């Protein structure tokens, strides 16, 4: 690894080893110089220190959530859970990718290796693993209790197919299990390979409507966010926003862009059984900004009042400010935060100067 910073999730270890042994790097010890912020911003009617945090993915359990809170990430999403145990893909799960320019939304072929250089973009392939609720519920409750003043843990969850025609029932059950932990905010993951058309549930609008309404009926007293993928045109996502008016409280976007990672000799870098991987980090920031601007524009056009969480390639103070300028109400960073655990402090320091 050329980069000297040890990320808090070790890409060379399995998901299970990271869960047990992590977090690593700065997150393995308390911060030396924490920076506080006044709670003068609101996020879904909750007073938050700074509307910045870490999205679903790298915060595997309460140990990671506690570390993230201590390092000033005030909105922390507990990694997506399911109603039953689901194993992770085998290694490799994370590789560095090197697109010639920004990644397009057309499943580009990109070189992938283990040279994690800055500015960093990665492909990740886990299969949305989850422990059984008997394991994660008590741990998630511990993560909720780790929050300080002006900090909030968001519980991410998704359904697991048994009968595709009733996947909404499994989403609702997952939502209830998450709510039982005390999680103040819910996020339904609709943008990982899942049970909708084109493998992404968020593109199957009728099914999304069923899922969202079932979740809201099951847990009516918590704000509900939906995690969305990239939509390239206003008209592509507009029907979904109309269907969900008054049902959901906001959207988190984007997750990743799909790509075909290959080794230097052109072989599938994740293995022949996984030719496609999701890319996050620097190469997809343009898409995250574009999607946030699209939702903000449509929010005004429709006179709706949903909240927007902007995600994708955020690794600096300038990136945080760009997402807010595009219309985001809150901003999150996964890859950038993994390789720079001081990122929230960097932003707070800049805002206070």
XYZ file of C-alpha atoms in Angstrom:
353
model
C 0.000 0.000 0.000
C 1.706 3.200 -1.146
C -0.535 5.486 0.915
C 0.942 5.857 4.432
C -2.442 6.269 6.149
C -3.886 3.045 7.502
C -7.625 3.049 6.742
C -9.956 2.186 9.598
C -11.220 -0.772 7.510
C -8.320 -2.954 6.356
C -8.866 -3.921 2.681
C -6.411 -6.805 2.980
C -8.458 -8.595 5.653
C -11.761 -10.405 5.319
C -15.048 -8.834 6.362
C -15.191 -11.186 9.363
C -11.656 -10.281 10.486
C -12.421 -6.575 10.150
C -15.587 -7.075 12.196
C -13.681 -8.809 14.998
C -10.341 -7.003 14.959
C -11.202 -3.507 13.742
C -11.373 -0.634 13.565
C -7.793 0.134 12.606
C -5.592 3.192 12.175
C -6.700 6.361 13.945
C -10.037 4.799 14.849
C -8.269 2.280 17.091
C -7.596 4.976 19.722
C -9.403 8.098 20.972
C -8.660 11.352 19.110
C -5.945 13.564 20.568
C -7.600 16.900 19.733
C -11.372 16.625 19.259
C -13.199 19.616 17.804
C -16.726 20.523 18.871
C -19.416 22.404 16.965
C -22.566 24.168 18.226
C -25.793 22.334 17.421
C -27.174 25.045 15.147
C -28.163 22.826 12.175
C -31.237 20.633 11.890
C -31.495 17.300 10.122
C -35.058 15.932 9.855
C -35.982 18.155 12.816
C -33.088 16.857 14.911
C -30.406 19.279 16.112
C -27.063 18.064 14.759
C -23.566 19.355 15.428
C -22.499 19.102 11.777
C -24.584 17.492 9.008
C -21.706 15.248 8.028
C -21.014 11.581 8.578
C -20.306 8.121 7.188
C -22.830 6.207 5.050
C -23.760 2.547 5.097
C -20.776 0.274 4.488
C -17.596 0.708 6.512
C -19.044 1.060 10.051
C -19.455 -2.636 10.768
C -20.510 -2.611 14.408
C -20.676 -0.573 17.618
C -16.883 -0.345 17.904
C -16.705 1.409 14.533
C -19.694 3.646 15.318
C -18.183 4.704 18.662
C -14.898 5.568 16.962
C -16.628 7.526 14.206
C -18.635 9.555 16.730
C -15.480 10.306 18.726
C -13.779 11.570 15.547
C -16.563 14.064 14.909
C -18.694 12.219 12.354
C -22.100 13.238 13.686
C -24.339 11.172 11.373
C -23.201 7.549 11.365
C -24.919 4.748 9.458
C -24.658 1.260 10.927
C -23.771 -1.166 8.144
C -26.779 -2.639 6.347
C -28.384 -5.537 8.226
C -30.884 -8.253 7.251
C -33.538 -10.345 8.961
C -31.272 -13.384 8.776
C -27.572 -14.129 8.463
C -25.997 -13.644 5.051
C -22.326 -14.399 4.297
C -19.861 -11.974 2.750
C -18.207 -12.611 -0.586
C -14.702 -14.032 -0.324
C -11.608 -11.864 -0.749
C -10.867 -9.615 -2.505
C -13.624 -7.315 -1.291
C -11.877 -3.984 -1.859
C -9.469 -3.037 -4.651
C -8.139 0.287 -5.852
C -9.359 1.279 -9.326
C -7.698 3.640 -11.773
C -10.062 5.051 -14.416
C -8.390 7.244 -17.035
C -10.845 10.036 -16.241
C -14.025 10.180 -14.201
C -15.995 6.954 -14.279
C -19.038 6.983 -16.546
C -22.419 5.455 -15.735
C -22.000 2.877 -18.533
C -20.172 0.023 -16.732
C -16.646 1.033 -17.772
C -13.748 -1.402 -17.705
C -11.155 -0.159 -15.203
C -7.755 -1.329 -13.993
C -7.927 -2.655 -10.423
C -5.081 -3.496 -8.053
C -3.915 -3.061 -4.467
C -2.109 0.251 -4.970
C -4.274 2.532 -2.837
C -3.031 5.920 -4.009
C -4.594 9.371 -3.592
C -6.992 10.613 -4.879
C -8.530 7.278 -4.111
C -11.263 5.316 -5.882
C -12.102 1.747 -4.976
C -14.322 -1.102 -6.057
C -16.086 -2.984 -3.321
C -17.818 -6.346 -3.512
C -19.270 -7.820 -0.320
C -22.762 -9.032 -1.173
C -24.271 -7.059 1.744
C -23.301 -9.515 4.501
C -25.201 -9.576 7.770
C -25.114 -11.435 11.034
C -28.312 -12.835 12.497
C -30.535 -10.355 14.394
C -29.642 -12.158 17.611
C -26.142 -10.758 17.063
C -26.672 -7.366 15.474
C -29.656 -6.089 17.467
C -27.824 -5.860 20.790
C -24.742 -4.453 19.076
C -26.783 -1.829 17.206
C -28.433 -0.789 20.489
C -24.947 -0.287 21.919
C -24.067 1.855 18.878
C -27.199 3.988 19.379
C -26.173 4.603 22.988
C -22.681 5.690 21.873
C -24.011 8.886 20.316
C -23.246 12.172 22.026
C -25.213 15.405 21.970
C -26.019 16.364 18.391
C -25.046 12.939 17.044
C -27.290 10.250 15.550
C -26.913 6.643 14.474
C -28.890 5.679 11.373
C -29.909 2.051 10.997
C -29.516 0.703 7.455
C -31.353 -2.463 6.450
C -32.639 -4.407 3.475
C -34.876 -7.314 2.659
C -33.625 -10.757 1.708
C -35.485 -12.630 -1.018
C -37.558 -15.619 -0.106
C -40.597 -14.882 -2.188
C -39.849 -11.942 -4.500
C -43.533 -11.030 -4.635
C -43.546 -10.276 -0.918
C -40.069 -8.816 -0.423
C -41.728 -5.769 1.158
C -42.714 -7.919 4.144
C -39.088 -8.782 4.829
C -38.113 -5.113 4.525
C -40.816 -4.238 7.046
C -39.636 -6.945 9.437
C -36.066 -5.656 9.140
C -37.295 -2.120 9.845
C -39.076 -3.263 13.005
C -35.966 -5.094 14.208
C -33.861 -1.972 13.639
C -36.414 0.243 15.393
C -36.340 -2.068 18.432
C -32.674 -1.109 18.948
C -33.656 2.531 19.460
C -32.210 3.737 16.163
C -33.673 7.243 15.706
C -33.512 7.188 11.879
C -34.056 4.348 9.382
C -32.497 3.878 5.954
C -33.731 1.216 3.527
C -31.030 0.086 1.123
C -32.479 -0.077 -2.391
C -29.297 0.405 -4.388
C -27.164 -2.678 -3.882
C -27.705 -5.664 -6.222
C -31.042 -6.835 -4.978
C -34.548 -7.888 -5.911
C -35.660 -5.307 -8.504
C -35.407 -5.043 -12.256
C -31.847 -4.601 -13.553
C -30.734 -6.087 -10.200
C -31.286 -2.758 -8.393
C -34.522 -2.491 -6.485
C -34.600 1.309 -6.720
C -35.303 1.039 -10.468
C -38.491 -0.985 -9.898
C -40.820 1.860 -8.904
C -43.917 -0.184 -8.158
C -41.967 -2.489 -5.888
C -40.232 0.463 -4.193
C -43.628 2.012 -3.466
C -44.836 -1.239 -1.905
C -41.653 -1.577 0.142
C -41.685 2.023 1.385
C -45.357 1.935 2.400
C -44.937 -1.404 4.174
C -41.956 -0.049 6.112
C -43.794 3.136 7.066
C -46.819 1.154 8.222
C -44.549 -1.058 10.343
C -42.543 1.824 11.840
C -44.524 5.056 11.489
C -42.691 7.018 14.169
C -39.135 7.157 12.699
C -37.803 9.200 9.766
C -37.300 6.907 6.751
C -34.628 7.405 4.103
C -34.194 5.408 0.914
C -30.723 4.745 -0.492
C -30.773 5.373 -4.252
C -28.449 4.701 -7.167
C -27.646 7.194 -9.940
C -30.434 8.332 -12.274
C -29.100 10.138 -15.345
C -32.133 12.307 -16.163
C -34.793 14.173 -14.204
C -37.576 12.253 -15.955
C -36.004 8.950 -14.930
C -36.504 9.557 -11.197
C -39.450 11.977 -11.218
C -42.155 9.239 -11.222
C -40.561 7.657 -8.152
C -40.565 10.938 -6.239
C -44.225 11.445 -7.074
C -45.143 7.933 -5.903
C -43.356 8.423 -2.578
C -44.607 11.910 -1.721
C -45.567 11.910 1.940
C -44.304 8.349 2.439
C -40.553 8.780 2.918
C -38.657 11.554 4.648
C -35.599 11.667 2.423
C -33.120 10.073 0.072
C -29.449 9.157 0.393
C -27.610 9.187 -2.919
C -25.553 7.865 -4.539
C -24.296 4.428 -3.572
C -21.816 3.410 -6.287
C -21.423 3.274 -10.051
C -21.020 -0.189 -11.542
C -17.806 -1.026 -13.403
C -15.888 -3.992 -14.736
C -12.617 -4.138 -12.721
C -9.795 -6.056 -14.414
C -6.203 -6.929 -13.596
C -3.229 -5.685 -15.636
C -3.605 -8.754 -17.877
C -7.320 -8.186 -18.403
C -8.696 -10.843 -16.056
C -11.706 -10.137 -13.770
C -10.049 -8.614 -10.714
C -12.723 -9.791 -8.275
C -12.824 -13.295 -9.765
C -14.614 -14.858 -12.719
C -17.813 -15.193 -10.672
C -17.864 -11.434 -9.970
C -17.125 -9.553 -13.196
C -18.911 -6.399 -11.988
C -18.196 -4.336 -8.897
C -19.478 -1.113 -7.417
C -17.042 1.808 -7.547
C -16.941 4.556 -4.952
C -14.552 7.369 -4.135
C -13.065 10.149 -6.216
C -14.143 8.757 -9.622
C -17.872 9.011 -8.855
C -18.073 12.445 -7.187
C -19.459 13.988 -10.375
C -22.385 11.540 -10.263
C -23.103 12.175 -6.589
C -23.168 15.930 -7.166
C -25.295 15.537 -10.282
C -27.839 13.364 -8.472
C -28.060 15.721 -5.491
C -28.624 18.683 -7.805
C -31.293 16.672 -9.654
C -33.188 15.821 -6.474
C -32.918 19.397 -5.205
C -34.258 20.734 -8.502
C -37.167 18.293 -8.512
C -37.889 18.972 -4.849
C -38.434 22.620 -5.725
C -40.423 21.778 -8.856
C -42.749 19.417 -6.972
C -42.869 21.575 -3.834
C -41.982 18.503 -1.771
C -40.093 18.648 1.510
C -37.857 15.601 1.546
C -34.316 15.680 2.954
C -31.294 14.918 0.752
C -28.113 13.172 1.935
C -25.310 13.646 -0.591
C -22.775 10.829 -0.962
C -19.995 10.064 -3.433
C -16.302 10.884 -3.520
C -16.227 13.334 -0.616
C -12.664 13.629 0.692
C -12.127 17.326 1.467
C -13.686 20.463 2.920
C -14.286 21.720 -0.621
C -16.171 18.545 -1.553
C -18.400 18.889 1.528
C -19.209 22.477 0.610
C -19.870 21.542 -3.024
C -22.502 18.983 -2.011
C -24.231 21.518 0.238
C -24.168 24.050 -2.584
C -25.744 21.454 -4.903
C -28.699 21.121 -2.512
C -27.749 18.435 0.013
C -29.035 18.855 3.565
C -26.334 16.513 4.866
C -23.181 15.000 3.390
C -21.476 11.649 3.983
C -18.133 10.119 3.075
C -17.186 6.438 3.034
C -13.952 5.994 1.046
C -12.646 9.469 1.892
C -13.306 8.940 5.594
C -11.777 5.449 5.582
C -8.451 6.837 4.376
C -8.735 10.129 6.280
C -10.347 9.518 9.683
C -9.667 13.180 10.503
C -11.982 14.399 7.716
C -14.828 15.530 9.981
C -12.358 17.436 12.163
C -10.847 18.998 9.015
C -14.285 20.290 8.010
C -15.139 21.556 11.485
C -11.769 23.276 11.784
C -12.277 25.027 8.446
C -15.796 26.152 9.340
C -14.658 27.559 12.678
C -11.679 29.453 11.254
